[in-house]
PDB file of C-alpha atoms and ligand atoms in Angstrom:
ATOM      1  CA  UNK L   1       0.000   0.000   0.000  1.00  0.00           C
ATOM      2  CA  UNK L   2       1.393   3.428  -0.872  1.00  0.00           C
ATOM      3  CA  UNK L   3       2.484   5.379   2.191  1.00  0.00           C
ATOM      4  CA  UNK L   4       0.079   8.276   1.492  1.00  0.00           C
ATOM      5  CA  UNK L   5      -2.865   5.889   1.364  1.00  0.00           C
ATOM      6  CA  UNK L   6      -1.713   4.209   4.547  1.00  0.00           C
ATOM      7  CA  UNK L   7      -1.428   7.587   6.262  1.00  0.00           C
ATOM      8  CA  UNK L   8      -4.887   8.576   5.068  1.00  0.00           C
ATOM      9  CA  UNK L   9      -6.309   5.346   6.410  1.00  0.00           C
ATOM     10  CA  UNK L  10      -4.717   5.953   9.812  1.00  0.00           C
ATOM     11  CA  UNK L  11      -5.821   9.576   9.983  1.00  0.00           C
ATOM     12  CA  UNK L  12      -9.367   8.825   8.964  1.00  0.00           C
ATOM     13  CA  UNK L  13      -9.380   5.601  11.023  1.00  0.00           C
ATOM     14  CA  UNK L  14     -10.662   3.406   8.214  1.00  0.00           C
ATOM     15  CA  UNK L  15      -9.625  -0.120   9.059  1.00  0.00           C
ATOM     16  CA  UNK L  16     -10.687  -1.524   5.681  1.00  0.00           C
ATOM     17  CA  UNK L  17      -8.092   0.639   3.969  1.00  0.00           C
ATOM     18  CA  UNK L  18      -5.425  -0.792   6.254  1.00  0.00           C
ATOM     19  CA  UNK L  19      -6.409  -4.288   5.239  1.00  0.00           C
ATOM     20  CA  UNK L  20      -7.509  -5.273   8.744  1.00  0.00           C
ATOM     21  CA  UNK L  21     -11.030  -5.903   9.872  1.00  0.00           C
ATOM     22  CA  UNK L  22     -10.520  -5.652  13.630  1.00  0.00           C
ATOM     23  CA  UNK L  23      -8.476  -2.473  13.657  1.00  0.00           C
ATOM     24  CA  UNK L  24      -9.227  -0.395  16.760  1.00  0.00           C
ATOM     25  CA  UNK L  25      -7.936   3.172  16.631  1.00  0.00           C
ATOM     26  CA  UNK L  26      -5.943   4.421  19.615  1.00  0.00           C
ATOM     27  CA  UNK L  27      -7.895   6.728  21.888  1.00  0.00           C
ATOM     28  CA  UNK L  28      -6.643   8.547  24.992  1.00  0.00           C
ATOM     29  CA  UNK L  29      -8.429   5.935  27.104  1.00  0.00           C
ATOM     30  CA  UNK L  30      -6.985   2.925  25.286  1.00  0.00           C
ATOM     31  CA  UNK L  31      -3.510   4.485  25.422  1.00  0.00           C
ATOM     32  CA  UNK L  32      -3.922   4.979  29.162  1.00  0.00           C
ATOM     33  CA  UNK L  33      -5.027   1.345  29.581  1.00  0.00           C
ATOM     34  CA  UNK L  34      -1.959   0.216  27.631  1.00  0.00           C
ATOM     35  CA  UNK L  35       0.307   2.356  29.803  1.00  0.00           C
ATOM     36  CA  UNK L  36      -1.218   0.933  32.983  1.00  0.00           C
ATOM     37  CA  UNK L  37      -0.841  -2.619  31.637  1.00  0.00           C
ATOM     38  CA  UNK L  38       2.834  -1.946  30.918  1.00  0.00           C
ATOM     39  CA  UNK L  39       3.320  -0.494  34.399  1.00  0.00           C
ATOM     40  CA  UNK L  40       1.672  -3.545  35.985  1.00  0.00           C
ATOM     41  CA  UNK L  41       3.900  -5.882  33.940  1.00  0.00           C
ATOM     42  CA  UNK L  42       7.024  -3.911  34.939  1.00  0.00           C
ATOM     43  CA  UNK L  43       5.983  -3.912  38.593  1.00  0.00           C
ATOM     44  CA  UNK L  44       5.340  -7.650  38.441  1.00  0.00           C
ATOM     45  CA  UNK L  45       8.827  -8.278  37.013  1.00  0.00           C
ATOM     46  CA  UNK L  46      10.399  -6.026  39.662  1.00  0.00           C
ATOM     47  CA  UNK L  47       8.677  -7.909  42.461  1.00  0.00           C
ATOM     48  CA  UNK L  48       9.833 -11.254  41.055  1.00  0.00           C
ATOM     49  CA  UNK L  49      13.424  -9.924  40.755  1.00  0.00           C
ATOM     50  CA  UNK L  50      13.387  -8.459  44.268  1.00  0.00           C
ATOM     51  CA  UNK L  51      12.146 -11.680  45.856  1.00  0.00           C
ATOM     52  CA  UNK L  52      14.618 -13.669  43.797  1.00  0.00           C
ATOM     53  CA  UNK L  53      17.410 -11.549  45.236  1.00  0.00           C
ATOM     54  CA  UNK L  54      16.061 -12.291  48.686  1.00  0.00           C
ATOM     55  CA  UNK L  55      16.334 -16.014  47.879  1.00  0.00           C
ATOM     56  CA  UNK L  56      19.920 -15.406  46.740  1.00  0.00           C
ATOM     57  CA  UNK L  57      20.741 -13.590  49.989  1.00  0.00           C
ATOM     58  CA  UNK L  58      19.535 -16.592  51.940  1.00  0.00           C
ATOM     59  CA  UNK L  59      21.401 -18.869  49.538  1.00  0.00           C
ATOM     60  CA  UNK L  60      18.132 -20.567  48.642  1.00  0.00           C
ATOM     61  CA  UNK L  61      18.522 -20.434  44.882  1.00  0.00           C
ATOM     62  CA  UNK L  62      20.227 -23.144  42.920  1.00  0.00           C
ATOM     63  CA  UNK L  63      21.420 -20.701  40.268  1.00  0.00           C
ATOM     64  CA  UNK L  64      21.005 -21.726  36.667  1.00  0.00           C
ATOM     65  CA  UNK L  65      18.947 -24.727  37.725  1.00  0.00           C
ATOM     66  CA  UNK L  66      16.158 -22.632  39.209  1.00  0.00           C
ATOM     67  CA  UNK L  67      15.781 -20.384  36.203  1.00  0.00           C
ATOM     68  CA  UNK L  68      15.958 -23.219  33.710  1.00  0.00           C
ATOM     69  CA  UNK L  69      13.540 -25.320  35.727  1.00  0.00           C
ATOM     70  CA  UNK L  70      11.128 -22.382  35.790  1.00  0.00           C
ATOM     71  CA  UNK L  71      11.421 -22.168  31.991  1.00  0.00           C
ATOM     72  CA  UNK L  72      10.699 -25.887  31.676  1.00  0.00           C
ATOM     73  CA  UNK L  73       7.749 -25.445  34.013  1.00  0.00           C
ATOM     74  CA  UNK L  74       6.375 -22.745  31.721  1.00  0.00           C
ATOM     75  CA  UNK L  75       6.751 -25.037  28.735  1.00  0.00           C
ATOM     76  CA  UNK L  76       4.866 -27.787  30.580  1.00  0.00           C
ATOM     77  CA  UNK L  77       2.116 -25.261  31.290  1.00  0.00           C
ATOM     78  CA  UNK L  78       1.933 -24.264  27.635  1.00  0.00           C
ATOM     79  CA  UNK L  79       1.867 -27.900  26.499  1.00  0.00           C
ATOM     80  CA  UNK L  80      -0.933 -28.648  28.939  1.00  0.00           C
ATOM     81  CA  UNK L  81      -2.946 -25.729  27.560  1.00  0.00           C
ATOM     82  CA  UNK L  82      -2.923 -23.360  30.531  1.00  0.00           C
ATOM     83  CA  UNK L  83      -4.472 -19.956  29.915  1.00  0.00           C
ATOM     84  CA  UNK L  84      -2.309 -16.837  29.791  1.00  0.00           C
ATOM     85  CA  UNK L  85      -3.287 -15.734  33.309  1.00  0.00           C
ATOM     86  CA  UNK L  86      -2.403 -19.193  34.678  1.00  0.00           C
ATOM     87  CA  UNK L  87       0.937 -19.083  32.879  1.00  0.00           C
ATOM     88  CA  UNK L  88       1.698 -15.754  34.542  1.00  0.00           C
ATOM     89  CA  UNK L  89       0.929 -17.288  37.934  1.00  0.00           C
ATOM     90  CA  UNK L  90       3.042 -20.303  37.013  1.00  0.00           C
ATOM     91  CA  UNK L  91       6.015 -18.058  36.283  1.00  0.00           C
ATOM     92  CA  UNK L  92       5.744 -16.497  39.742  1.00  0.00           C
ATOM     93  CA  UNK L  93       5.152 -19.811  41.494  1.00  0.00           C
ATOM     94  CA  UNK L  94       7.967 -21.590  39.638  1.00  0.00           C
ATOM     95  CA  UNK L  95      10.504 -18.913  40.577  1.00  0.00           C
ATOM     96  CA  UNK L  96       9.308 -18.082  44.090  1.00  0.00           C
ATOM     97  CA  UNK L  97       7.715 -21.291  45.415  1.00  0.00           C
ATOM     98  CA  UNK L  98      10.265 -21.582  48.222  1.00  0.00           C
ATOM     99  CA  UNK L  99      10.199 -17.906  49.250  1.00  0.00           C
ATOM    100  CA  UNK L 100       8.636 -18.981  52.574  1.00  0.00           C
ATOM    101  CA  UNK L 101      11.929 -20.641  53.512  1.00  0.00           C
ATOM    102  CA  UNK L 102      13.232 -17.200  54.492  1.00  0.00           C
ATOM    103  CA  UNK L 103      11.049 -17.726  57.577  1.00  0.00           C
ATOM    104  CA  UNK L 104      12.738 -21.011  58.510  1.00  0.00           C
ATOM    105  CA  UNK L 105      15.657 -20.807  60.968  1.00  0.00           C
ATOM    106  CA  UNK L 106      19.102 -21.268  59.395  1.00  0.00           C
ATOM    107  CA  UNK L 107      19.856 -24.029  61.905  1.00  0.00           C
ATOM    108  CA  UNK L 108      17.134 -26.070  60.200  1.00  0.00           C
ATOM    109  CA  UNK L 109      17.748 -24.931  56.617  1.00  0.00           C
ATOM    110  CA  UNK L 110      21.448 -25.713  56.827  1.00  0.00           C
ATOM    111  CA  UNK L 111      21.392 -28.672  59.151  1.00  0.00           C
ATOM    112  CA  UNK L 112      23.659 -31.388  57.829  1.00  0.00           C
ATOM    113  CA  UNK L 113      21.809 -34.677  57.765  1.00  0.00           C
ATOM    114  CA  UNK L 114      18.218 -35.546  58.563  1.00  0.00           C
ATOM    115  CA  UNK L 115      15.802 -33.226  60.326  1.00  0.00           C
ATOM    116  CA  UNK L 116      14.119 -34.503  63.482  1.00  0.00           C
ATOM    117  CA  UNK L 117      10.322 -34.557  63.588  1.00  0.00           C
ATOM    118  CA  UNK L 118      10.044 -31.101  65.202  1.00  0.00           C
ATOM    119  CA  UNK L 119      12.410 -29.547  62.673  1.00  0.00           C
ATOM    120  CA  UNK L 120      10.630 -31.232  59.795  1.00  0.00           C
ATOM    121  CA  UNK L 121       7.316 -29.897  61.072  1.00  0.00           C
ATOM    122  CA  UNK L 122       8.791 -26.380  61.019  1.00  0.00           C
ATOM    123  CA  UNK L 123      10.234 -26.874  57.539  1.00  0.00           C
ATOM    124  CA  UNK L 124       6.812 -27.968  56.292  1.00  0.00           C
ATOM    125  CA  UNK L 125       5.442 -24.546  57.112  1.00  0.00           C
ATOM    126  CA  UNK L 126       7.371 -22.827  54.303  1.00  0.00           C
ATOM    127  CA  UNK L 127       4.508 -23.028  51.733  1.00  0.00           C
ATOM    128  CA  UNK L 128       2.231 -21.341  54.257  1.00  0.00           C
ATOM    129  CA  UNK L 129       4.801 -18.594  54.933  1.00  0.00           C
ATOM    130  CA  UNK L 130       5.234 -17.991  51.198  1.00  0.00           C
ATOM    131  CA  UNK L 131       1.469 -17.736  50.733  1.00  0.00           C
ATOM    132  CA  UNK L 132       1.151 -15.337  53.681  1.00  0.00           C
ATOM    133  CA  UNK L 133       3.674 -12.942  52.127  1.00  0.00           C
ATOM    134  CA  UNK L 134       2.693 -13.074  48.454  1.00  0.00           C
ATOM    135  CA  UNK L 135      -1.080 -12.889  48.990  1.00  0.00           C
ATOM    136  CA  UNK L 136      -0.600  -9.363  50.308  1.00  0.00           C
ATOM    137  CA  UNK L 137       0.608  -8.141  46.914  1.00  0.00           C
ATOM    138  CA  UNK L 138      -2.167  -7.115  44.526  1.00  0.00           C
ATOM    139  CA  UNK L 139      -2.085  -9.378  41.467  1.00  0.00           C
ATOM    140  CA  UNK L 140      -0.168 -12.141  43.267  1.00  0.00           C
ATOM    141  CA  UNK L 141      -3.080 -13.602  45.230  1.00  0.00           C
ATOM    142  CA  UNK L 142      -3.612 -16.564  42.902  1.00  0.00           C
ATOM    143  CA  UNK L 143       0.127 -17.327  42.623  1.00  0.00           C
ATOM    144  CA  UNK L 144       0.230 -17.228  46.442  1.00  0.00           C
ATOM    145  CA  UNK L 145      -2.397 -19.999  46.558  1.00  0.00           C
ATOM    146  CA  UNK L 146      -0.463 -22.012  43.979  1.00  0.00           C
ATOM    147  CA  UNK L 147       2.629 -21.681  46.187  1.00  0.00           C
ATOM    148  CA  UNK L 148       0.623 -22.737  49.252  1.00  0.00           C
ATOM    149  CA  UNK L 149      -0.098 -26.094  47.582  1.00  0.00           C
ATOM    150  CA  UNK L 150       3.278 -26.869  45.995  1.00  0.00           C
ATOM    151  CA  UNK L 151       3.935 -29.783  48.391  1.00  0.00           C
ATOM    152  CA  UNK L 152       0.607 -31.561  47.948  1.00  0.00           C
ATOM    153  CA  UNK L 153       0.748 -35.112  46.541  1.00  0.00           C
ATOM    154  CA  UNK L 154      -1.830 -36.413  44.062  1.00  0.00           C
ATOM    155  CA  UNK L 155      -2.561 -39.331  46.429  1.00  0.00           C
ATOM    156  CA  UNK L 156      -3.519 -36.863  49.176  1.00  0.00           C
ATOM    157  CA  UNK L 157      -0.478 -37.566  51.368  1.00  0.00           C
ATOM    158  CA  UNK L 158       1.170 -34.186  50.889  1.00  0.00           C
ATOM    159  CA  UNK L 159       0.850 -30.974  52.852  1.00  0.00           C
ATOM    160  CA  UNK L 160      -0.437 -28.522  54.003  1.00  0.00           C
ATOM    161  CA  UNK L 161      -4.031 -29.446  53.068  1.00  0.00           C
ATOM    162  CA  UNK L 162      -3.784 -33.085  51.917  1.00  0.00           C
ATOM    163  CA  UNK L 163      -5.532 -32.236  48.626  1.00  0.00           C
ATOM    164  CA  UNK L 164      -5.842 -35.015  46.025  1.00  0.00           C
ATOM    165  CA  UNK L 165      -5.512 -35.151  42.227  1.00  0.00           C
ATOM    166  CA  UNK L 166      -7.351 -32.345  40.465  1.00  0.00           C
ATOM    167  CA  UNK L 167      -8.192 -30.698  43.802  1.00  0.00           C
ATOM    168  CA  UNK L 168      -4.599 -29.500  43.647  1.00  0.00           C
ATOM    169  CA  UNK L 169      -4.236 -26.453  41.381  1.00  0.00           C
ATOM    170  CA  UNK L 170      -2.550 -27.417  38.098  1.00  0.00           C
ATOM    171  CA  UNK L 171       0.099 -24.733  38.608  1.00  0.00           C
ATOM    172  CA  UNK L 172       0.967 -26.289  41.983  1.00  0.00           C
ATOM    173  CA  UNK L 173       1.146 -29.770  40.413  1.00  0.00           C
ATOM    174  CA  UNK L 174       3.655 -28.476  37.868  1.00  0.00           C
ATOM    175  CA  UNK L 175       5.739 -26.697  40.522  1.00  0.00           C
ATOM    176  CA  UNK L 176       5.739 -29.855  42.689  1.00  0.00           C
ATOM    177  CA  UNK L 177       7.529 -31.743  39.924  1.00  0.00           C
ATOM    178  CA  UNK L 178      10.007 -28.915  39.302  1.00  0.00           C
ATOM    179  CA  UNK L 179      10.707 -28.467  43.008  1.00  0.00           C
ATOM    180  CA  UNK L 180      11.217 -32.188  43.621  1.00  0.00           C
ATOM    181  CA  UNK L 181      13.488 -32.529  40.614  1.00  0.00           C
ATOM    182  CA  UNK L 182      15.522 -29.486  41.665  1.00  0.00           C
ATOM    183  CA  UNK L 183      15.871 -30.826  45.200  1.00  0.00           C
ATOM    184  CA  UNK L 184      17.033 -34.235  43.945  1.00  0.00           C
ATOM    185  CA  UNK L 185      19.699 -32.987  41.540  1.00  0.00           C
ATOM    186  CA  UNK L 186      21.048 -30.067  43.585  1.00  0.00           C
ATOM    187  CA  UNK L 187      24.146 -30.583  45.680  1.00  0.00           C
ATOM    188  CA  UNK L 188      24.192 -29.433  49.297  1.00  0.00           C
ATOM    189  CA  UNK L 189      27.194 -28.989  51.599  1.00  0.00           C
ATOM    190  CA  UNK L 190      26.406 -32.338  53.175  1.00  0.00           C
ATOM    191  CA  UNK L 191      25.462 -34.357  50.067  1.00  0.00           C
ATOM    192  CA  UNK L 192      25.906 -34.425  46.319  1.00  0.00           C
ATOM    193  CA  UNK L 193      22.942 -34.173  44.010  1.00  0.00           C
ATOM    194  CA  UNK L 194      21.609 -37.215  42.197  1.00  0.00           C
ATOM    195  CA  UNK L 195      22.469 -37.753  38.528  1.00  0.00           C
ATOM    196  CA  UNK L 196      19.591 -36.349  36.512  1.00  0.00           C
ATOM    197  CA  UNK L 197      18.726 -39.744  34.993  1.00  0.00           C
ATOM    198  CA  UNK L 198      18.198 -41.131  38.493  1.00  0.00           C
ATOM    199  CA  UNK L 199      16.060 -38.100  39.379  1.00  0.00           C
ATOM    200  CA  UNK L 200      13.940 -38.746  36.280  1.00  0.00           C
ATOM    201  CA  UNK L 201      13.589 -42.398  37.248  1.00  0.00           C
ATOM    202  CA  UNK L 202      12.295 -41.346  40.666  1.00  0.00           C
ATOM    203  CA  UNK L 203       9.837 -38.889  39.125  1.00  0.00           C
ATOM    204  CA  UNK L 204       8.435 -41.692  36.955  1.00  0.00           C
ATOM    205  CA  UNK L 205       8.392 -44.106  39.892  1.00  0.00           C
ATOM    206  CA  UNK L 206       6.258 -41.702  41.944  1.00  0.00           C
ATOM    207  CA  UNK L 207       3.938 -40.707  39.103  1.00  0.00           C
ATOM    208  CA  UNK L 208       0.339 -41.130  40.190  1.00  0.00           C
ATOM    209  CA  UNK L 209       1.207 -41.136  43.904  1.00  0.00           C
ATOM    210  CA  UNK L 210       3.338 -38.099  44.642  1.00  0.00           C
ATOM    211  CA  UNK L 211       3.340 -36.514  41.187  1.00  0.00           C
ATOM    212  CA  UNK L 212       0.780 -35.839  38.475  1.00  0.00           C
ATOM    213  CA  UNK L 213       1.551 -38.370  35.717  1.00  0.00           C
ATOM    214  CA  UNK L 214       0.693 -36.020  32.832  1.00  0.00           C
ATOM    215  CA  UNK L 215       2.973 -33.322  34.246  1.00  0.00           C
ATOM    216  CA  UNK L 216       5.867 -35.762  34.694  1.00  0.00           C
ATOM    217  CA  UNK L 217       5.471 -37.123  31.158  1.00  0.00           C
ATOM    218  CA  UNK L 218       5.367 -33.649  29.681  1.00  0.00           C
ATOM    219  CA  UNK L 219       8.337 -32.430  31.762  1.00  0.00           C
ATOM    220  CA  UNK L 220      10.491 -35.387  30.804  1.00  0.00           C
ATOM    221  CA  UNK L 221       9.589 -35.214  27.115  1.00  0.00           C
ATOM    222  CA  UNK L 222      11.599 -32.071  26.474  1.00  0.00           C
ATOM    223  CA  UNK L 223      13.700 -31.528  29.618  1.00  0.00           C
ATOM    224  CA  UNK L 224      15.625 -34.753  29.192  1.00  0.00           C
ATOM    225  CA  UNK L 225      17.093 -33.717  25.845  1.00  0.00           C
ATOM    226  CA  UNK L 226      18.446 -30.434  27.273  1.00  0.00           C
ATOM    227  CA  UNK L 227      19.519 -31.642  30.679  1.00  0.00           C
ATOM    228  CA  UNK L 228      23.155 -32.518  30.013  1.00  0.00           C
ATOM    229  CA  UNK L 229      23.824 -29.052  28.589  1.00  0.00           C
ATOM    230  CA  UNK L 230      22.157 -27.268  31.486  1.00  0.00           C
ATOM    231  CA  UNK L 231      23.940 -29.240  34.138  1.00  0.00           C
ATOM    232  CA  UNK L 232      27.304 -28.794  32.493  1.00  0.00           C
ATOM    233  CA  UNK L 233      26.662 -25.022  32.309  1.00  0.00           C
ATOM    234  CA  UNK L 234      25.728 -24.969  35.989  1.00  0.00           C
ATOM    235  CA  UNK L 235      28.963 -26.699  36.959  1.00  0.00           C
ATOM    236  CA  UNK L 236      27.234 -29.812  38.206  1.00  0.00           C
ATOM    237  CA  UNK L 237      27.648 -32.201  35.334  1.00  0.00           C
ATOM    238  CA  UNK L 238      26.357 -35.708  35.618  1.00  0.00           C
ATOM    239  CA  UNK L 239      29.784 -37.110  36.477  1.00  0.00           C
ATOM    240  CA  UNK L 240      30.488 -34.531  39.213  1.00  0.00           C
ATOM    241  CA  UNK L 241      27.099 -35.204  40.768  1.00  0.00           C
ATOM    242  CA  UNK L 242      27.818 -38.895  41.157  1.00  0.00           C
TER     243      UNK L 242
HETATM  244 FE1  FE2 O 301       9.175 -26.190  48.646  1.00  0.00          FE
END
């Protein structure tokens, strides 16, 4: 289309001339809405970054693993057909699901070896702490609920509510798999992480009891192919994790 004709179409707001049928001309109101949407998106990203830094300060991030696992979680969500709003909540929940651990004493977080029953009971409160913090932020209420349920098991033996199967929000079911996988493969001062193939075997073994089978299948289908590269980049290759 000649530029002059294009310009005329824009000035006179004639969508047909622009070759689009659903063209909606900008108005002061729609521009304002767009600006507010951009501000909300920027604020959302800032909050995620700020909380992520808090996790770093408490040494609760596993570096490249966390980010990559969050990306894989998003891809699982897309494959499973989650709506855009759910995917946004999934991004928050995947990155910040363990934010409540900042409320757990270091003596428990960093205890070498097994926790006793009292310590384990305290540790199990971290989803609740995360929910309590994030629900106070406008726009994060739903992600806060997803975080609250990220340690539920599909057989109802998880915590804090003992929800079963589809009672557990789908975002939480995805994060459960990511979180468990991350925990299995990450090295701690007192133990080395499992090789990723063994972690995958355990995910499959607990499909239908601890984990949602569809989520595990979907996660494995693409994560497995990229795993060796990611782990090598993170400095915890398969051989060093053995
Ligand atoms: Fe957790």
